[in-house]
mmCIF file of C-alpha atoms and ligand atoms in Angstrom:
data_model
loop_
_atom_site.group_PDB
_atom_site.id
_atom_site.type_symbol
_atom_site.label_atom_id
_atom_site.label_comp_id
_atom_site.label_asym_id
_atom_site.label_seq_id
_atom_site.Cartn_x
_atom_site.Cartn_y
_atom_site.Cartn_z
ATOM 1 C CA UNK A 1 16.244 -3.398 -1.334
ATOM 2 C CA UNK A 2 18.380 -4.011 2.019
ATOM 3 C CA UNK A 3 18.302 -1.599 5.417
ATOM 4 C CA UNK A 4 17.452 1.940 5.308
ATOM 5 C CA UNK A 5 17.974 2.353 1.545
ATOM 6 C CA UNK A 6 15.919 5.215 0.684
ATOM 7 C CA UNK A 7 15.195 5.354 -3.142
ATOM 8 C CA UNK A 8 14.046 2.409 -5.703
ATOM 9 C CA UNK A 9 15.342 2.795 -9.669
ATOM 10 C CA UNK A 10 12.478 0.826 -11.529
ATOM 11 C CA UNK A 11 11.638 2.306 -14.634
ATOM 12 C CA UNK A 12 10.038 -0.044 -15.982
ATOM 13 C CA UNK A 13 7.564 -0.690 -13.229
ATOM 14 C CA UNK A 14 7.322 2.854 -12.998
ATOM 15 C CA UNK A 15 5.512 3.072 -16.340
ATOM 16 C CA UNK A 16 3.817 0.140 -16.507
ATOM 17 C CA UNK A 17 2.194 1.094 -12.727
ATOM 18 C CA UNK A 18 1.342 4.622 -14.517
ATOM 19 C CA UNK A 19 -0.057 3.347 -17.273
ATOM 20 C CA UNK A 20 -2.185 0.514 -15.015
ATOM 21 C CA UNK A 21 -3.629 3.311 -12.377
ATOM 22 C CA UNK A 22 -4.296 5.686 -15.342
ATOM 23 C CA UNK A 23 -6.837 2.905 -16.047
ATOM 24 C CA UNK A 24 -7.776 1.262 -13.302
ATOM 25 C CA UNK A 25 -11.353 -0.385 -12.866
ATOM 26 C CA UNK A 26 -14.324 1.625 -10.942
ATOM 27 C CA UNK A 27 -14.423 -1.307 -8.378
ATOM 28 C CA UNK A 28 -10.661 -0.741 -6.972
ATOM 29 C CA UNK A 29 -11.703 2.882 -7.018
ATOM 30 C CA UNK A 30 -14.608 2.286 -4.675
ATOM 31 C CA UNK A 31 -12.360 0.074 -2.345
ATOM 32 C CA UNK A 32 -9.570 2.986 -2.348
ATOM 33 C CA UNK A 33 -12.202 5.646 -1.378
ATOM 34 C CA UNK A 34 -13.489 2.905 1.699
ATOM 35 C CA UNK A 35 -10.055 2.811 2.883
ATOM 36 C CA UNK A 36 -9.908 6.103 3.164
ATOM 37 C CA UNK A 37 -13.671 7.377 4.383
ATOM 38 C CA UNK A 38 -13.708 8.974 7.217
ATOM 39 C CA UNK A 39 -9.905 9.485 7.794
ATOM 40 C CA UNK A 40 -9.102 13.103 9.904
ATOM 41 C CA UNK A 41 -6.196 14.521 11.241
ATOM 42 C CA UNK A 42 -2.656 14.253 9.692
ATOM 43 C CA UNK A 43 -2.056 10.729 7.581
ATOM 44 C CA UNK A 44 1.012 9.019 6.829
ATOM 45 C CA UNK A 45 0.450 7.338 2.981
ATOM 46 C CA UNK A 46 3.578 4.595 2.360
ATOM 47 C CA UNK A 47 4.699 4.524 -1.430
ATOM 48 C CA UNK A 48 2.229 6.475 -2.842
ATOM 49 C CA UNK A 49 2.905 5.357 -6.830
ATOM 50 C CA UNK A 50 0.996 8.093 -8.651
ATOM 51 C CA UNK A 51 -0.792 9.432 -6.205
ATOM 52 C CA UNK A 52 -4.164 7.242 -7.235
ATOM 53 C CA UNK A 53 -5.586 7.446 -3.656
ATOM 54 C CA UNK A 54 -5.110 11.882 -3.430
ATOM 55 C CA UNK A 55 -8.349 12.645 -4.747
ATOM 56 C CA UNK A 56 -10.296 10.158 -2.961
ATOM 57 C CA UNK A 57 -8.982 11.663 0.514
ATOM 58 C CA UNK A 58 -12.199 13.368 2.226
ATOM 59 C CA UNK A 59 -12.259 17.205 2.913
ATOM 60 C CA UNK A 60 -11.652 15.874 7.062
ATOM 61 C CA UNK A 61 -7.792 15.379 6.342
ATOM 62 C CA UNK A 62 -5.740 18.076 7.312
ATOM 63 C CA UNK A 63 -2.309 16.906 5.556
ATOM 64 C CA UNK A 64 -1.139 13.937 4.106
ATOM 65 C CA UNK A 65 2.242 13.358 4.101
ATOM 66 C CA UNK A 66 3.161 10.791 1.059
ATOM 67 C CA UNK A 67 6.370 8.508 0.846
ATOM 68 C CA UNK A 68 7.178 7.367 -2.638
ATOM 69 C CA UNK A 69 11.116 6.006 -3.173
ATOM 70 C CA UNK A 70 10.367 5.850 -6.859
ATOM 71 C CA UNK A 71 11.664 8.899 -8.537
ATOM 72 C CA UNK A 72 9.192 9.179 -11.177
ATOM 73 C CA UNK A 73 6.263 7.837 -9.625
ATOM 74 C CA UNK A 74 7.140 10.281 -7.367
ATOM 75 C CA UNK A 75 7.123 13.131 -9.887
ATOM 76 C CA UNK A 76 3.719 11.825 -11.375
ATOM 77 C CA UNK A 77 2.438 12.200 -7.896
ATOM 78 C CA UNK A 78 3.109 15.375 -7.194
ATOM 79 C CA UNK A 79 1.229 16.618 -10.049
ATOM 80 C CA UNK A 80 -1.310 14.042 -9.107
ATOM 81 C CA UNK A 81 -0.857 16.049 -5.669
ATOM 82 C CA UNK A 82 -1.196 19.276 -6.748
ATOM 83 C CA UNK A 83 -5.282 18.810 -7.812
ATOM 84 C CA UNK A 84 -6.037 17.098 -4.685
ATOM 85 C CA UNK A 85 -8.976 18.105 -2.346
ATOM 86 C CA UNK A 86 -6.419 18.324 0.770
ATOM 87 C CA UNK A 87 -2.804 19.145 1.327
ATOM 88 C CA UNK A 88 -0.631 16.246 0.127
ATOM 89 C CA UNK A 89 3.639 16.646 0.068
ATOM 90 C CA UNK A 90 5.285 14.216 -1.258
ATOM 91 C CA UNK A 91 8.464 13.158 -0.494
ATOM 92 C CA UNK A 92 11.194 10.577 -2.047
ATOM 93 C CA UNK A 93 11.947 8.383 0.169
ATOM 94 C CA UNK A 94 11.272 4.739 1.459
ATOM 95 C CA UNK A 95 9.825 4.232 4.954
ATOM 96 C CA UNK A 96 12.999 2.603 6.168
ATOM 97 C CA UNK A 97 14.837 5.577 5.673
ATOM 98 C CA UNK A 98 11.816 8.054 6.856
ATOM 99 C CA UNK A 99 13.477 10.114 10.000
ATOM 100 C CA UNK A 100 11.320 8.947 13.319
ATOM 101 C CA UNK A 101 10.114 12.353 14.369
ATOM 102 C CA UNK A 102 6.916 12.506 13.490
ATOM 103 C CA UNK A 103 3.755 11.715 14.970
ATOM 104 C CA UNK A 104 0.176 10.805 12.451
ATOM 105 C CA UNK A 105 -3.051 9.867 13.157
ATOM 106 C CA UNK A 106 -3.320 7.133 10.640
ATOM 107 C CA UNK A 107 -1.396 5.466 8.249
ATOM 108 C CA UNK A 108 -2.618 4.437 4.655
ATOM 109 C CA UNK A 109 -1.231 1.266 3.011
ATOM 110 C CA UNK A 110 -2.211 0.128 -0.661
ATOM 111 C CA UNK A 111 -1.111 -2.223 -2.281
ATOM 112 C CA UNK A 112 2.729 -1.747 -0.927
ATOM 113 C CA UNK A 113 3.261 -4.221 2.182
ATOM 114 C CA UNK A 114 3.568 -6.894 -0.854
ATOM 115 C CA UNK A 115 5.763 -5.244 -2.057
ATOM 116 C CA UNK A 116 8.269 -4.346 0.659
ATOM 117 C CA UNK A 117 11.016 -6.194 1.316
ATOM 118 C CA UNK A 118 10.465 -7.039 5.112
ATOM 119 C CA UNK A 119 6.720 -6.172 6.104
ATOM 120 C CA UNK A 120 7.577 -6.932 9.694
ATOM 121 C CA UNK A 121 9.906 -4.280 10.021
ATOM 122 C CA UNK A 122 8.215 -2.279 8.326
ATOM 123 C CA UNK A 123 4.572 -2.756 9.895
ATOM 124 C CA UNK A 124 6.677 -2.348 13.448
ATOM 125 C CA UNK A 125 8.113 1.236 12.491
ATOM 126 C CA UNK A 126 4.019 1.972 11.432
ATOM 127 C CA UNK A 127 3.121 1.163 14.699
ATOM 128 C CA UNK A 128 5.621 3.390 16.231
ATOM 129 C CA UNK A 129 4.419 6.266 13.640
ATOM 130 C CA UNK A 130 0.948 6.406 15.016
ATOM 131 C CA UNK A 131 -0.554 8.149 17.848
ATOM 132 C CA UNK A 132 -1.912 5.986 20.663
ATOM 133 C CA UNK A 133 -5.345 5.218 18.983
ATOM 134 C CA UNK A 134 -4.260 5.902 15.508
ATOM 135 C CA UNK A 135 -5.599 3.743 12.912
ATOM 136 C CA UNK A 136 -3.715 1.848 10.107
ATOM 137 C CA UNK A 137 -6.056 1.511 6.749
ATOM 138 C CA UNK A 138 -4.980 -1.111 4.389
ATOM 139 C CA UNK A 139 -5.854 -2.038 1.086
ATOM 140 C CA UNK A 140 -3.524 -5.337 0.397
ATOM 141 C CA UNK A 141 -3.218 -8.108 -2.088
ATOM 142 C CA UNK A 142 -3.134 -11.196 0.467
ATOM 143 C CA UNK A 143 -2.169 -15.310 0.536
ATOM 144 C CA UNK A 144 -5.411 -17.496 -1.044
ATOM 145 C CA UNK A 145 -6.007 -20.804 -0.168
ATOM 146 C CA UNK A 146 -6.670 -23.831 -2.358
ATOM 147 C CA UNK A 147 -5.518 -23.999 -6.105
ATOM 148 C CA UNK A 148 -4.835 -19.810 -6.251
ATOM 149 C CA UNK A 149 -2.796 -20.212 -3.321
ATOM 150 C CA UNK A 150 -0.671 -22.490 -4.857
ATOM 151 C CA UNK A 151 -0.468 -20.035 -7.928
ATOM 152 C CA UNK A 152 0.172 -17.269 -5.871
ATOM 153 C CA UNK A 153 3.572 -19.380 -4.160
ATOM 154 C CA UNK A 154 4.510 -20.062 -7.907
ATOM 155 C CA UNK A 155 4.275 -16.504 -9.004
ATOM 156 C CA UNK A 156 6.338 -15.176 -6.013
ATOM 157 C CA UNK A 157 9.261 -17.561 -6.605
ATOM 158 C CA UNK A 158 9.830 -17.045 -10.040
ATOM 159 C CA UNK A 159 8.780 -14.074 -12.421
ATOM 160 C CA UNK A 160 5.962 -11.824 -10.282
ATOM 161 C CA UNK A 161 8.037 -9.783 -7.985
ATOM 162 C CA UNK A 162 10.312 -9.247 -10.893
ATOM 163 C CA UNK A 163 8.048 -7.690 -13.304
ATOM 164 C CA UNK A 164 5.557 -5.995 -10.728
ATOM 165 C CA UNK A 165 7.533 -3.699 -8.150
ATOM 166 C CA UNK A 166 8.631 -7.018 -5.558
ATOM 167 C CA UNK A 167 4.743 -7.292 -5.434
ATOM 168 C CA UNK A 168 5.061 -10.679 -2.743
ATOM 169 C CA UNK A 169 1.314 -12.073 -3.540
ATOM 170 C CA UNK A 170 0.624 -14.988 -1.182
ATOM 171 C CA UNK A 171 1.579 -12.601 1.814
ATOM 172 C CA UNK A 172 -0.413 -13.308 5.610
ATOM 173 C CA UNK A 173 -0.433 -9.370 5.754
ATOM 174 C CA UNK A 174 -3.117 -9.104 8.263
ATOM 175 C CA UNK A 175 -1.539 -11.831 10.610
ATOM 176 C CA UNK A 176 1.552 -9.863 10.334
ATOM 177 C CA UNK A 177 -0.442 -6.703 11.312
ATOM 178 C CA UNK A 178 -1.354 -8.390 14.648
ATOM 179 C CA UNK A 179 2.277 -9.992 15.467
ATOM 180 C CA UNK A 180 3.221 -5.821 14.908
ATOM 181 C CA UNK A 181 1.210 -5.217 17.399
ATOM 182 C CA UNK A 182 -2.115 -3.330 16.140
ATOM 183 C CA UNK A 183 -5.008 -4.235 17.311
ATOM 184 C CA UNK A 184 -7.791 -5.487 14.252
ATOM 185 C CA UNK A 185 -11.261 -3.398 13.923
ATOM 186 C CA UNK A 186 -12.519 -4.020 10.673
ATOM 187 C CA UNK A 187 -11.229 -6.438 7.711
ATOM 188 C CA UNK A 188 -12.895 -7.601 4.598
ATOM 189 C CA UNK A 189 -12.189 -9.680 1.825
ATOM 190 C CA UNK A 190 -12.507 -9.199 -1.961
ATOM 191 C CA UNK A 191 -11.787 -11.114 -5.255
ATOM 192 C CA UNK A 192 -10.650 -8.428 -7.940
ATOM 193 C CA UNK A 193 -11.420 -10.773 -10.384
ATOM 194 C CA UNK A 194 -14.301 -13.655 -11.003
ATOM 195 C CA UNK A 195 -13.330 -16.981 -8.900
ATOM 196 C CA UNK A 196 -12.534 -18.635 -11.985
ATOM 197 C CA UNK A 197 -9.821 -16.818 -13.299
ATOM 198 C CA UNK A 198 -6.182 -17.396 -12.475
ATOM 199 C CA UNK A 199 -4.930 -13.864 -12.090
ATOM 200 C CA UNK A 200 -2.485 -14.335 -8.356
ATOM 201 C CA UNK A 201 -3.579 -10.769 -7.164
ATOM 202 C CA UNK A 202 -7.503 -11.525 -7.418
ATOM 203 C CA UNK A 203 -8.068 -11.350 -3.491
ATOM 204 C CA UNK A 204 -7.132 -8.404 -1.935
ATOM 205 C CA UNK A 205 -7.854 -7.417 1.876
ATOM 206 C CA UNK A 206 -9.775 -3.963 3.109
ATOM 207 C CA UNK A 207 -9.607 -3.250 6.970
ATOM 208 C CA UNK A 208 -8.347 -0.967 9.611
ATOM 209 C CA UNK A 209 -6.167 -1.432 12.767
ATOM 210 C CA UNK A 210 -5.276 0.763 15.214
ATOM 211 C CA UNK A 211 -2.159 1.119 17.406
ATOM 212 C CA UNK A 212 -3.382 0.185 21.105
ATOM 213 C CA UNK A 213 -3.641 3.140 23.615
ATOM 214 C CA UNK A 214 -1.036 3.584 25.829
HETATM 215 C C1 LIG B 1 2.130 -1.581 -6.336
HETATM 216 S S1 LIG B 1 2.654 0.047 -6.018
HETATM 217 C C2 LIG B 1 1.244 0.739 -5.194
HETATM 218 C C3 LIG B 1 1.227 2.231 -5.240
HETATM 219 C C4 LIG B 1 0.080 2.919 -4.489
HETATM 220 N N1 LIG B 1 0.118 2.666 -3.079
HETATM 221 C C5 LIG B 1 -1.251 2.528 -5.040
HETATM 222 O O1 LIG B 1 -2.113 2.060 -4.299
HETATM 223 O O2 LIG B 1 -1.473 2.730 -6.248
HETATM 224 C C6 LIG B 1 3.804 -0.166 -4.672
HETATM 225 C C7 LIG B 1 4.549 1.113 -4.351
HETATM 226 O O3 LIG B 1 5.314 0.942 -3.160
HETATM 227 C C8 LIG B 1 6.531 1.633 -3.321
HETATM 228 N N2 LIG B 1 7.497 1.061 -2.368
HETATM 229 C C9 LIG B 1 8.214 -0.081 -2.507
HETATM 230 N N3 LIG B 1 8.992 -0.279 -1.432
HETATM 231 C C10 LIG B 1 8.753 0.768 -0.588
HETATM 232 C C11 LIG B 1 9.270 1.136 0.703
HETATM 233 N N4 LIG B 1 10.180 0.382 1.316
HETATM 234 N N5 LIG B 1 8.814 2.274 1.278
HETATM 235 C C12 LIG B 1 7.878 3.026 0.646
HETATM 236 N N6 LIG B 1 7.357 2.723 -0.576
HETATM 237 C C13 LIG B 1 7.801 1.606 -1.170
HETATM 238 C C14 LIG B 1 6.886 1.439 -4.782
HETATM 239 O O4 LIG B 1 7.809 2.398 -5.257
HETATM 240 C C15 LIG B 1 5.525 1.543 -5.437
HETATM 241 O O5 LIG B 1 5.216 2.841 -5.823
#
């Protein structure tokens, strides 16, 4: 995907992602409700997918306003949407091509900087979303060191973006979320999987960040 393109055809990764959060372990569960604990206000969430994070928003959310380009992960959402516990729209559309006149008071990210195409860019336009003092939650796969590093750098330059949305694993999100220009709070690590097993999106990365006040 190149510029402001707004939509992404993937119908493939459409129903294998559908499939995969229609039966997705109780652990990523529990770190998708973390992200989001304690969230208030109006929230920005960036490619949705199926809407797996709606019904984990708490009652303290006013509205979330939810990007997904995919047109039907997108449709899946919004039913996903329509049971949720707060107000959810969702809209088709990429963040790129999201027009800048609105204001949130945080942004939710899972799983999706990996798999834009420039998380730079993107991570600066977040930044300019965001209130002063509004907080960025993330929920990303990130790079490993040692031997799944390595793995991870294989993956990414031959078959893995291909057959799982762009998903970029060995990705320095959280450095990249400083060079934006948030400011780090909280961050933790987790392995998805056990140490052992070679699986390139084992570790993924839990924090918040918020955009300095003026
Ligand atoms: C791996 S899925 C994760 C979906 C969801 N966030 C979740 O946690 O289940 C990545 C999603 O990002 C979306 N996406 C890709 N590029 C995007 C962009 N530039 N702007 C917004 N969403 C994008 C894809 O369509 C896809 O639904």
């Amino acid at each position: 995907m190149t510029g402001k393109q707004a939509s992404v055809d993937n119908p493939v990764f459409a129903r294998v992602w559908t499939f995969l959060t229609r039966h997705e372990p109780a652990a990523v569960r529990a770190l998708r409700q973390q992200n989001l604990a304690g969230l208030t206000g109006r929230v920005l969430e960036v490619g949705a997918g199926t809407g797996t994070n709606f019904m984990l928003y708490p009652e303290s959310v006013g509205e979330v306003v939810a990007l997904e380009p995919e047109s039907r992960l997108a449709d899946v959402a919004r039913e996903t949407a329509a049971g949720a516990p707060v107000p959810v729209t969702v809209t088709e559309c990429t963040i790129e091509a999201l027009p800048p006149d609105d204001e949130f008071d945080a942004v939710v990210c899972s799983l999706v900087l990996c798999s834009v195409d420039d998380p730079d860019t993107v991570l600066r336009q977040l930044l300019a979303r965001l209130r002063p003092g509004g907080q960025l939650r993330y929920l990303e796969h990130v790079a490993s060191p040692g031997l799944r590093g390595r793995l991870q750098r294989l993956a990414d330059a031959t078959v893995w973006p291909r057959i799982a949305g762009n998903c970029h694993t060995h990705r320095d999100t959280e450095r990249r979320i400083a060079a934006a220009g948030f400011t780090p709070q909280t961050a933790r690590h987790e392995l998805l999987f056990p140490s052992w097993v070679p699986v390139p999106v084992s570790e993924v990365a839990l924090g918040e960040a918020i955009r300095p006040a003026a």
